[in-house]
PDB file of C-alpha atoms in Angstrom:
ATOM      1  CA  SER A 264     -19.623 -20.630  28.382  1.00  0.00           C
ATOM      2  CA  GLU A 265     -20.902 -21.363  24.530  1.00  0.00           C
ATOM      3  CA  PRO A 266     -23.109 -23.304  21.878  1.00  0.00           C
ATOM      4  CA  HIS A 267     -25.079 -25.715  24.015  1.00  0.00           C
ATOM      5  CA  LEU A 268     -28.155 -23.747  24.227  1.00  0.00           C
ATOM      6  CA  THR A 269     -25.928 -24.732  27.185  1.00  0.00           C
ATOM      7  CA  THR A 270     -23.439 -22.159  27.594  1.00  0.00           C
ATOM      8  CA  GLY A 271     -22.286 -18.969  26.391  1.00  0.00           C
ATOM      9  CA  ARG A 272     -21.100 -21.504  24.539  1.00  0.00           C
ATOM     10  CA  LEU A 273     -27.772 -24.781  23.827  1.00  0.00           C
ATOM     11  CA  GLN A 274     -29.405 -31.539  23.553  1.00  0.00           C
ATOM     12  CA  PRO A 275     -32.449 -37.150  23.529  1.00  0.00           C
ATOM     13  CA  ARG A 276     -35.839 -38.975  21.516  1.00  0.00           C
ATOM     14  CA  PRO A 277     -37.408 -42.139  19.867  1.00  0.00           C
ATOM     15  CA  HIS A 278     -34.585 -43.751  18.020  1.00  0.00           C
ATOM     16  CA  THR A 279     -34.589 -44.739  14.369  1.00  0.00           C
ATOM     17  CA  ARG A 280     -30.966 -44.137  13.531  1.00  0.00           C
ATOM     18  CA  THR A 281     -28.661 -44.119  10.633  1.00  0.00           C
ATOM     19  CA  HIS A 282     -24.887 -43.880  10.665  1.00  0.00           C
ATOM     20  CA  THR A 283     -23.057 -40.595  10.018  1.00  0.00           C
ATOM     21  CA  ARG A 284     -21.213 -40.446   6.798  1.00  0.00           C
ATOM     22  CA  THR A 285     -18.529 -37.843   6.190  1.00  0.00           C
ATOM     23  CA  ASN A 286     -17.506 -37.168   2.651  1.00  0.00           C
ATOM     24  CA  THR A 287     -13.766 -36.893   1.982  1.00  0.00           C
ATOM     25  CA  HIS A 288     -12.292 -34.737  -0.745  1.00  0.00           C
ATOM     26  CA  THR A 289      -8.969 -34.374  -2.533  1.00  0.00           C
ATOM     27  CA  HIS A 290      -7.800 -30.760  -2.493  1.00  0.00           C
ATOM     28  CA  THR A 291      -5.342 -29.291  -5.034  1.00  0.00           C
ATOM     29  CA  LEU A 292      -3.628 -26.482  -3.206  1.00  0.00           C
ATOM     30  CA  THR A 293      -3.037 -23.915  -5.945  1.00  0.00           C
ATOM     31  CA  GLY A 294      -3.881 -20.224  -6.289  1.00  0.00           C
ATOM     32  CA  GLY A 295      -6.560 -19.092  -3.899  1.00  0.00           C
ATOM     33  CA  ASN A 296      -6.356 -22.457  -1.998  1.00  0.00           C
ATOM     34  CA  MET A 297      -2.801 -21.671  -0.971  1.00  0.00           C
ATOM     35  CA  SER A 298      -4.036 -18.393   0.558  1.00  0.00           C
ATOM     36  CA  SER A 299      -6.822 -20.332   2.291  1.00  0.00           C
ATOM     37  CA  LEU A 300      -4.284 -22.816   3.653  1.00  0.00           C
ATOM     38  CA  TYR A 301      -2.078 -20.017   4.936  1.00  0.00           C
ATOM     39  CA  LEU A 302      -5.097 -18.418   6.646  1.00  0.00           C
ATOM     40  CA  LEU A 303      -5.950 -21.780   8.121  1.00  0.00           C
ATOM     41  CA  LEU A 304      -2.463 -22.114   9.643  1.00  0.00           C
ATOM     42  CA  LEU A 305      -2.953 -18.765  11.247  1.00  0.00           C
ATOM     43  CA  LEU A 306      -6.282 -19.969  12.766  1.00  0.00           C
ATOM     44  CA  LEU A 307      -4.950 -23.189  14.211  1.00  0.00           C
ATOM     45  CA  PRO A 308      -3.737 -21.601  17.490  1.00  0.00           C
ATOM     46  CA  LEU A 309      -7.306 -20.389  18.057  1.00  0.00           C
ATOM     47  CA  VAL A 310      -8.756 -23.852  17.797  1.00  0.00           C
ATOM     48  CA  ALA A 311      -5.921 -25.690  19.613  1.00  0.00           C
ATOM     49  CA  ALA A 312      -7.771 -25.328  22.876  1.00  0.00           C
ATOM     50  CA  GLN A 313     -10.814 -26.937  21.322  1.00  0.00           C
ATOM     51  CA  THR A 314     -11.364 -30.378  19.787  1.00  0.00           C
ATOM     52  CA  TRP A 315     -10.420 -30.256  16.166  1.00  0.00           C
ATOM     53  CA  ASN A 316     -10.209 -32.818  13.424  1.00  0.00           C
ATOM     54  CA  TRP A 317      -9.366 -32.973   9.717  1.00  0.00           C
ATOM     55  CA  GLY A 318     -12.061 -32.764   7.184  1.00  0.00           C
ATOM     56  CA  PRO A 319     -15.478 -31.029   6.811  1.00  0.00           C
ATOM     57  CA  CYS A 320     -18.238 -31.153   9.367  1.00  0.00           C
ATOM     58  CA  PRO A 321     -20.296 -34.329   9.380  1.00  0.00           C
ATOM     59  CA  SER A 322     -24.151 -34.285   9.234  1.00  0.00           C
ATOM     60  CA  PRO A 323     -25.402 -36.728  11.843  1.00  0.00           C
ATOM     61  CA  PRO A 324     -29.101 -37.272  12.018  1.00  0.00           C
ATOM     62  CA  VAL A 325     -30.940 -35.164  14.600  1.00  0.00           C
ATOM     63  CA  GLN A 326     -33.895 -35.804  16.892  1.00  0.00           C
ATOM     64  CA  PRO A 327     -36.919 -36.513  14.800  1.00  0.00           C
ATOM     65  CA  GLY A 328     -40.169 -34.717  15.731  1.00  0.00           C
ATOM     66  CA  PHE A 329     -38.307 -32.345  18.005  1.00  0.00           C
ATOM     67  CA  ASN A 330     -40.598 -30.820  20.584  1.00  0.00           C
ATOM     68  CA  LEU A 331     -39.230 -27.446  21.718  1.00  0.00           C
ATOM     69  CA  GLN A 332     -41.742 -26.939  24.492  1.00  0.00           C
ATOM     70  CA  GLN A 333     -40.742 -30.190  26.183  1.00  0.00           C
ATOM     71  CA  TYR A 334     -37.064 -29.294  25.771  1.00  0.00           C
ATOM     72  CA  LEU A 335     -37.275 -25.966  27.527  1.00  0.00           C
ATOM     73  CA  GLY A 336     -36.018 -25.603  31.167  1.00  0.00           C
ATOM     74  CA  ARG A 337     -32.934 -26.438  33.108  1.00  0.00           C
ATOM     75  CA  TRP A 338     -30.239 -28.850  31.929  1.00  0.00           C
ATOM     76  CA  TYR A 339     -27.023 -29.781  33.723  1.00  0.00           C
ATOM     77  CA  GLU A 340     -23.802 -30.390  31.785  1.00  0.00           C
ATOM     78  CA  ILE A 341     -22.408 -33.878  32.595  1.00  0.00           C
ATOM     79  CA  GLU A 342     -19.770 -34.430  29.979  1.00  0.00           C
ATOM     80  CA  LYS A 343     -18.395 -32.504  26.995  1.00  0.00           C
ATOM     81  CA  LEU A 344     -15.651 -32.236  24.439  1.00  0.00           C
ATOM     82  CA  PRO A 345     -13.279 -29.575  25.812  1.00  0.00           C
ATOM     83  CA  ALA A 346     -14.184 -25.990  25.109  1.00  0.00           C
ATOM     84  CA  SER A 347     -12.104 -22.963  26.096  1.00  0.00           C
ATOM     85  CA  PHE A 348     -15.203 -21.044  27.191  1.00  0.00           C
ATOM     86  CA  GLU A 349     -16.145 -23.736  29.725  1.00  0.00           C
ATOM     87  CA  ARG A 350     -13.410 -23.956  32.352  1.00  0.00           C
ATOM     88  CA  GLY A 351     -15.484 -23.944  35.453  1.00  0.00           C
ATOM     89  CA  LYS A 352     -17.706 -26.345  37.432  1.00  0.00           C
ATOM     90  CA  CYS A 353     -21.524 -26.530  38.112  1.00  0.00           C
ATOM     91  CA  ILE A 354     -22.169 -25.699  34.470  1.00  0.00           C
ATOM     92  CA  GLU A 355     -25.851 -25.593  33.498  1.00  0.00           C
ATOM     93  CA  ALA A 356     -28.164 -24.195  30.829  1.00  0.00           C
ATOM     94  CA  ASN A 357     -31.671 -22.837  31.136  1.00  0.00           C
ATOM     95  CA  TYR A 358     -33.807 -22.398  28.045  1.00  0.00           C
ATOM     96  CA  SER A 359     -37.074 -20.357  27.968  1.00  0.00           C
ATOM     97  CA  LEU A 360     -39.312 -19.012  25.267  1.00  0.00           C
ATOM     98  CA  LYS A 361     -39.318 -15.296  24.399  1.00  0.00           C
ATOM     99  CA  LYS A 362     -42.368 -13.394  23.256  1.00  0.00           C
ATOM    100  CA  ASP A 363     -40.977 -13.161  19.696  1.00  0.00           C
ATOM    101  CA  GLY A 364     -40.746 -16.913  19.450  1.00  0.00           C
ATOM    102  CA  THR A 365     -36.965 -17.173  19.850  1.00  0.00           C
ATOM    103  CA  ILE A 366     -35.314 -18.981  22.762  1.00  0.00           C
ATOM    104  CA  ARG A 367     -33.583 -17.306  25.683  1.00  0.00           C
ATOM    105  CA  VAL A 368     -30.390 -19.225  26.552  1.00  0.00           C
ATOM    106  CA  LEU A 369     -28.897 -18.620  30.018  1.00  0.00           C
ATOM    107  CA  ASN A 370     -25.732 -20.521  30.724  1.00  0.00           C
ATOM    108  CA  SER A 371     -23.892 -20.371  33.993  1.00  0.00           C
ATOM    109  CA  GLN A 372     -20.688 -21.803  35.590  1.00  0.00           C
ATOM    110  CA  PHE A 373     -18.700 -21.391  38.749  1.00  0.00           C
ATOM    111  CA  TYR A 374     -15.151 -20.355  37.911  1.00  0.00           C
ATOM    112  CA  GLU A 375     -12.428 -18.645  39.967  1.00  0.00           C
ATOM    113  CA  ASN A 376     -14.652 -18.376  42.997  1.00  0.00           C
ATOM    114  CA  GLU A 377     -17.509 -16.657  41.279  1.00  0.00           C
ATOM    115  CA  THR A 378     -20.544 -17.491  39.210  1.00  0.00           C
ATOM    116  CA  SER A 379     -20.433 -16.275  35.609  1.00  0.00           C
ATOM    117  CA  THR A 380     -23.401 -16.241  33.202  1.00  0.00           C
ATOM    118  CA  ALA A 381     -23.787 -15.893  29.470  1.00  0.00           C
ATOM    119  CA  GLU A 382     -27.076 -14.996  27.915  1.00  0.00           C
ATOM    120  CA  GLY A 383     -27.828 -15.717  24.308  1.00  0.00           C
ATOM    121  CA  THR A 384     -30.581 -16.321  21.802  1.00  0.00           C
ATOM    122  CA  ALA A 385     -31.378 -19.575  19.994  1.00  0.00           C
ATOM    123  CA  VAL A 386     -33.569 -19.903  16.886  1.00  0.00           C
ATOM    124  CA  VAL A 387     -34.998 -22.732  14.930  1.00  0.00           C
ATOM    125  CA  ARG A 388     -33.583 -22.218  11.493  1.00  0.00           C
ATOM    126  CA  ASP A 389     -35.780 -24.646   9.545  1.00  0.00           C
ATOM    127  CA  PRO A 390     -39.119 -25.841  10.940  1.00  0.00           C
ATOM    128  CA  ARG A 391     -38.668 -29.085   8.836  1.00  0.00           C
ATOM    129  CA  GLU A 392     -35.633 -29.877  10.995  1.00  0.00           C
ATOM    130  CA  ALA A 393     -36.555 -28.181  14.263  1.00  0.00           C
ATOM    131  CA  ALA A 394     -33.666 -29.991  16.143  1.00  0.00           C
ATOM    132  CA  LYS A 395     -31.161 -28.039  14.162  1.00  0.00           C
ATOM    133  CA  LEU A 396     -31.066 -24.807  16.099  1.00  0.00           C
ATOM    134  CA  GLY A 397     -28.562 -21.920  15.953  1.00  0.00           C
ATOM    135  CA  VAL A 398     -27.386 -19.974  18.917  1.00  0.00           C
ATOM    136  CA  SER A 399     -25.633 -16.672  19.369  1.00  0.00           C
ATOM    137  CA  PHE A 400     -24.331 -14.824  22.439  1.00  0.00           C
ATOM    138  CA  SER A 401     -23.701 -11.428  20.844  1.00  0.00           C
ATOM    139  CA  TYR A 402     -25.417  -9.143  18.249  1.00  0.00           C
ATOM    140  CA  PHE A 403     -22.193  -9.176  16.378  1.00  0.00           C
ATOM    141  CA  SER A 404     -21.561 -12.915  16.215  1.00  0.00           C
ATOM    142  CA  PRO A 405     -23.172 -15.334  13.757  1.00  0.00           C
ATOM    143  CA  TYR A 406     -25.424 -18.205  14.926  1.00  0.00           C
ATOM    144  CA  SER A 407     -23.467 -21.357  15.790  1.00  0.00           C
ATOM    145  CA  PRO A 408     -24.979 -24.807  15.144  1.00  0.00           C
ATOM    146  CA  TYR A 409     -26.809 -26.260  18.059  1.00  0.00           C
ATOM    147  CA  TRP A 410     -28.000 -29.717  16.917  1.00  0.00           C
ATOM    148  CA  VAL A 411     -30.027 -31.892  19.264  1.00  0.00           C
ATOM    149  CA  LEU A 412     -28.962 -35.365  18.209  1.00  0.00           C
ATOM    150  CA  SER A 413     -31.068 -37.155  20.715  1.00  0.00           C
ATOM    151  CA  THR A 414     -33.254 -36.461  23.755  1.00  0.00           C
ATOM    152  CA  ASP A 415     -35.988 -37.976  25.749  1.00  0.00           C
ATOM    153  CA  TYR A 416     -36.748 -34.545  27.237  1.00  0.00           C
ATOM    154  CA  THR A 417     -36.999 -35.839  30.830  1.00  0.00           C
ATOM    155  CA  ASN A 418     -33.572 -37.377  31.364  1.00  0.00           C
ATOM    156  CA  PHE A 419     -30.893 -36.578  28.827  1.00  0.00           C
ATOM    157  CA  THR A 420     -29.997 -34.692  25.690  1.00  0.00           C
ATOM    158  CA  ILE A 421     -27.021 -34.912  23.303  1.00  0.00           C
ATOM    159  CA  VAL A 422     -25.957 -31.647  21.626  1.00  0.00           C
ATOM    160  CA  TYR A 423     -23.541 -31.428  18.757  1.00  0.00           C
ATOM    161  CA  SER A 424     -21.917 -28.323  17.151  1.00  0.00           C
ATOM    162  CA  CYS A 425     -19.291 -28.130  14.416  1.00  0.00           C
ATOM    163  CA  THR A 426     -17.583 -25.372  12.399  1.00  0.00           C
ATOM    164  CA  ASP A 427     -15.225 -26.165   9.590  1.00  0.00           C
ATOM    165  CA  PHE A 428     -12.560 -23.961   7.843  1.00  0.00           C
ATOM    166  CA  PHE A 429     -12.397 -24.313   4.082  1.00  0.00           C
ATOM    167  CA  ARG A 430     -13.621 -27.938   4.547  1.00  0.00           C
ATOM    168  CA  LEU A 431     -10.022 -28.831   5.519  1.00  0.00           C
ATOM    169  CA  VAL A 432     -10.241 -28.821   9.319  1.00  0.00           C
ATOM    170  CA  ARG A 433     -13.115 -28.503  11.778  1.00  0.00           C
ATOM    171  CA  VAL A 434     -13.802 -27.751  15.408  1.00  0.00           C
ATOM    172  CA  ASP A 435     -16.139 -30.209  17.136  1.00  0.00           C
ATOM    173  CA  PHE A 436     -18.243 -29.533  20.214  1.00  0.00           C
ATOM    174  CA  ALA A 437     -20.449 -32.133  21.971  1.00  0.00           C
ATOM    175  CA  TRP A 438     -22.324 -32.170  25.201  1.00  0.00           C
ATOM    176  CA  ILE A 439     -24.260 -34.653  27.312  1.00  0.00           C
ATOM    177  CA  LEU A 440     -26.815 -32.733  29.365  1.00  0.00           C
ATOM    178  CA  THR A 441     -29.231 -34.205  31.922  1.00  0.00           C
ATOM    179  CA  ARG A 442     -32.193 -32.957  33.886  1.00  0.00           C
ATOM    180  CA  SER A 443     -30.449 -34.110  37.144  1.00  0.00           C
ATOM    181  CA  ARG A 444     -27.151 -32.772  38.456  1.00  0.00           C
ATOM    182  CA  PHE A 445     -26.218 -36.388  39.332  1.00  0.00           C
ATOM    183  CA  PRO A 446     -27.861 -38.680  36.779  1.00  0.00           C
ATOM    184  CA  PRO A 447     -27.779 -42.497  36.901  1.00  0.00           C
ATOM    185  CA  ARG A 448     -24.707 -44.008  35.271  1.00  0.00           C
ATOM    186  CA  GLU A 449     -27.006 -45.894  32.899  1.00  0.00           C
ATOM    187  CA  THR A 450     -28.410 -42.587  31.539  1.00  0.00           C
ATOM    188  CA  VAL A 451     -25.008 -41.193  30.740  1.00  0.00           C
ATOM    189  CA  GLN A 452     -23.797 -44.568  29.250  1.00  0.00           C
ATOM    190  CA  HIS A 453     -26.933 -44.687  27.049  1.00  0.00           C
ATOM    191  CA  ALA A 454     -26.086 -41.184  25.747  1.00  0.00           C
ATOM    192  CA  LYS A 455     -22.517 -42.195  25.062  1.00  0.00           C
ATOM    193  CA  ASP A 456     -23.650 -45.314  23.147  1.00  0.00           C
ATOM    194  CA  LEU A 457     -25.885 -43.096  20.959  1.00  0.00           C
ATOM    195  CA  MET A 458     -22.965 -40.739  20.248  1.00  0.00           C
ATOM    196  CA  THR A 459     -20.629 -43.595  19.351  1.00  0.00           C
ATOM    197  CA  SER A 460     -23.338 -44.986  16.943  1.00  0.00           C
ATOM    198  CA  GLU A 461     -23.285 -41.604  15.143  1.00  0.00           C
ATOM    199  CA  GLY A 462     -19.518 -41.714  14.768  1.00  0.00           C
ATOM    200  CA  ILE A 463     -18.663 -39.121  17.340  1.00  0.00           C
ATOM    201  CA  ASP A 464     -15.200 -39.737  18.864  1.00  0.00           C
ATOM    202  CA  LEU A 465     -15.639 -39.862  22.620  1.00  0.00           C
ATOM    203  CA  SER A 466     -11.918 -40.192  23.517  1.00  0.00           C
ATOM    204  CA  GLY A 467     -11.675 -36.453  24.332  1.00  0.00           C
ATOM    205  CA  MET A 468     -14.867 -36.304  26.447  1.00  0.00           C
ATOM    206  CA  LYS A 469     -14.383 -34.751  29.847  1.00  0.00           C
ATOM    207  CA  ALA A 470     -16.655 -34.947  32.894  1.00  0.00           C
ATOM    208  CA  THR A 471     -18.023 -31.705  34.321  1.00  0.00           C
ATOM    209  CA  ASP A 472     -17.647 -31.258  38.066  1.00  0.00           C
ATOM    210  CA  GLN A 473     -21.131 -30.834  39.552  1.00  0.00           C
ATOM    211  CA  THR A 474     -20.134 -31.205  43.260  1.00  0.00           C
ATOM    212  CA  GLY A 475     -20.305 -28.407  45.774  1.00  0.00           C
ATOM    213  CA  CYS A 476     -22.852 -26.390  43.716  1.00  0.00           C
ATOM    214  CA  ARG A 477     -25.118 -23.939  45.512  1.00  0.00           C
ATOM    215  CA  ASP A 478     -28.409 -25.759  44.856  1.00  0.00           C
ATOM    216  CA  GLU A 479     -27.179 -29.208  45.976  1.00  0.00           C
TER     217      GLU A 479
END
């Protein structure tokens, strides 16, 4: 599994919100840009299994005054934009603080009759925007964005991650995580309403199966 501190591929808060604005650009495809476009076309099959959109990554506002200590602990994945590294059920993430001040990320899922785990490291990149974390699951891979858009720490969190290619196309990831494996519908709907207000397209969101898990 991957970025939410949640899974091998690390999410709610008081809410003073502004709407996300994504800048659009006109590109002249000449010279080096043609090479970039060619490389982009080669990359498209890799992102086809993800949720991709045209244009650069947006910059939605994140959780103000993010409190990492309150955020630590176990979170259950309730809904997400499709991600190729998350094909199982019973997906959850557990965050704990390391001695060096970084965050241990332990993601797990039940897939093909066995439990698989992915351990990574998350870091706060800029203390002035502590809700913008980065997470990596390998010494050889760069940190991927793990942005906590909103959380109340005790019920839900919304996590967003995005990577763009030459500002022409991007891969979007989004997760709704909760402290309970079976949260109230109102909690999930509240999270969705917040995501919609930030311009995140929910049409591709998929529910994660949390039934039949070992700790039920």
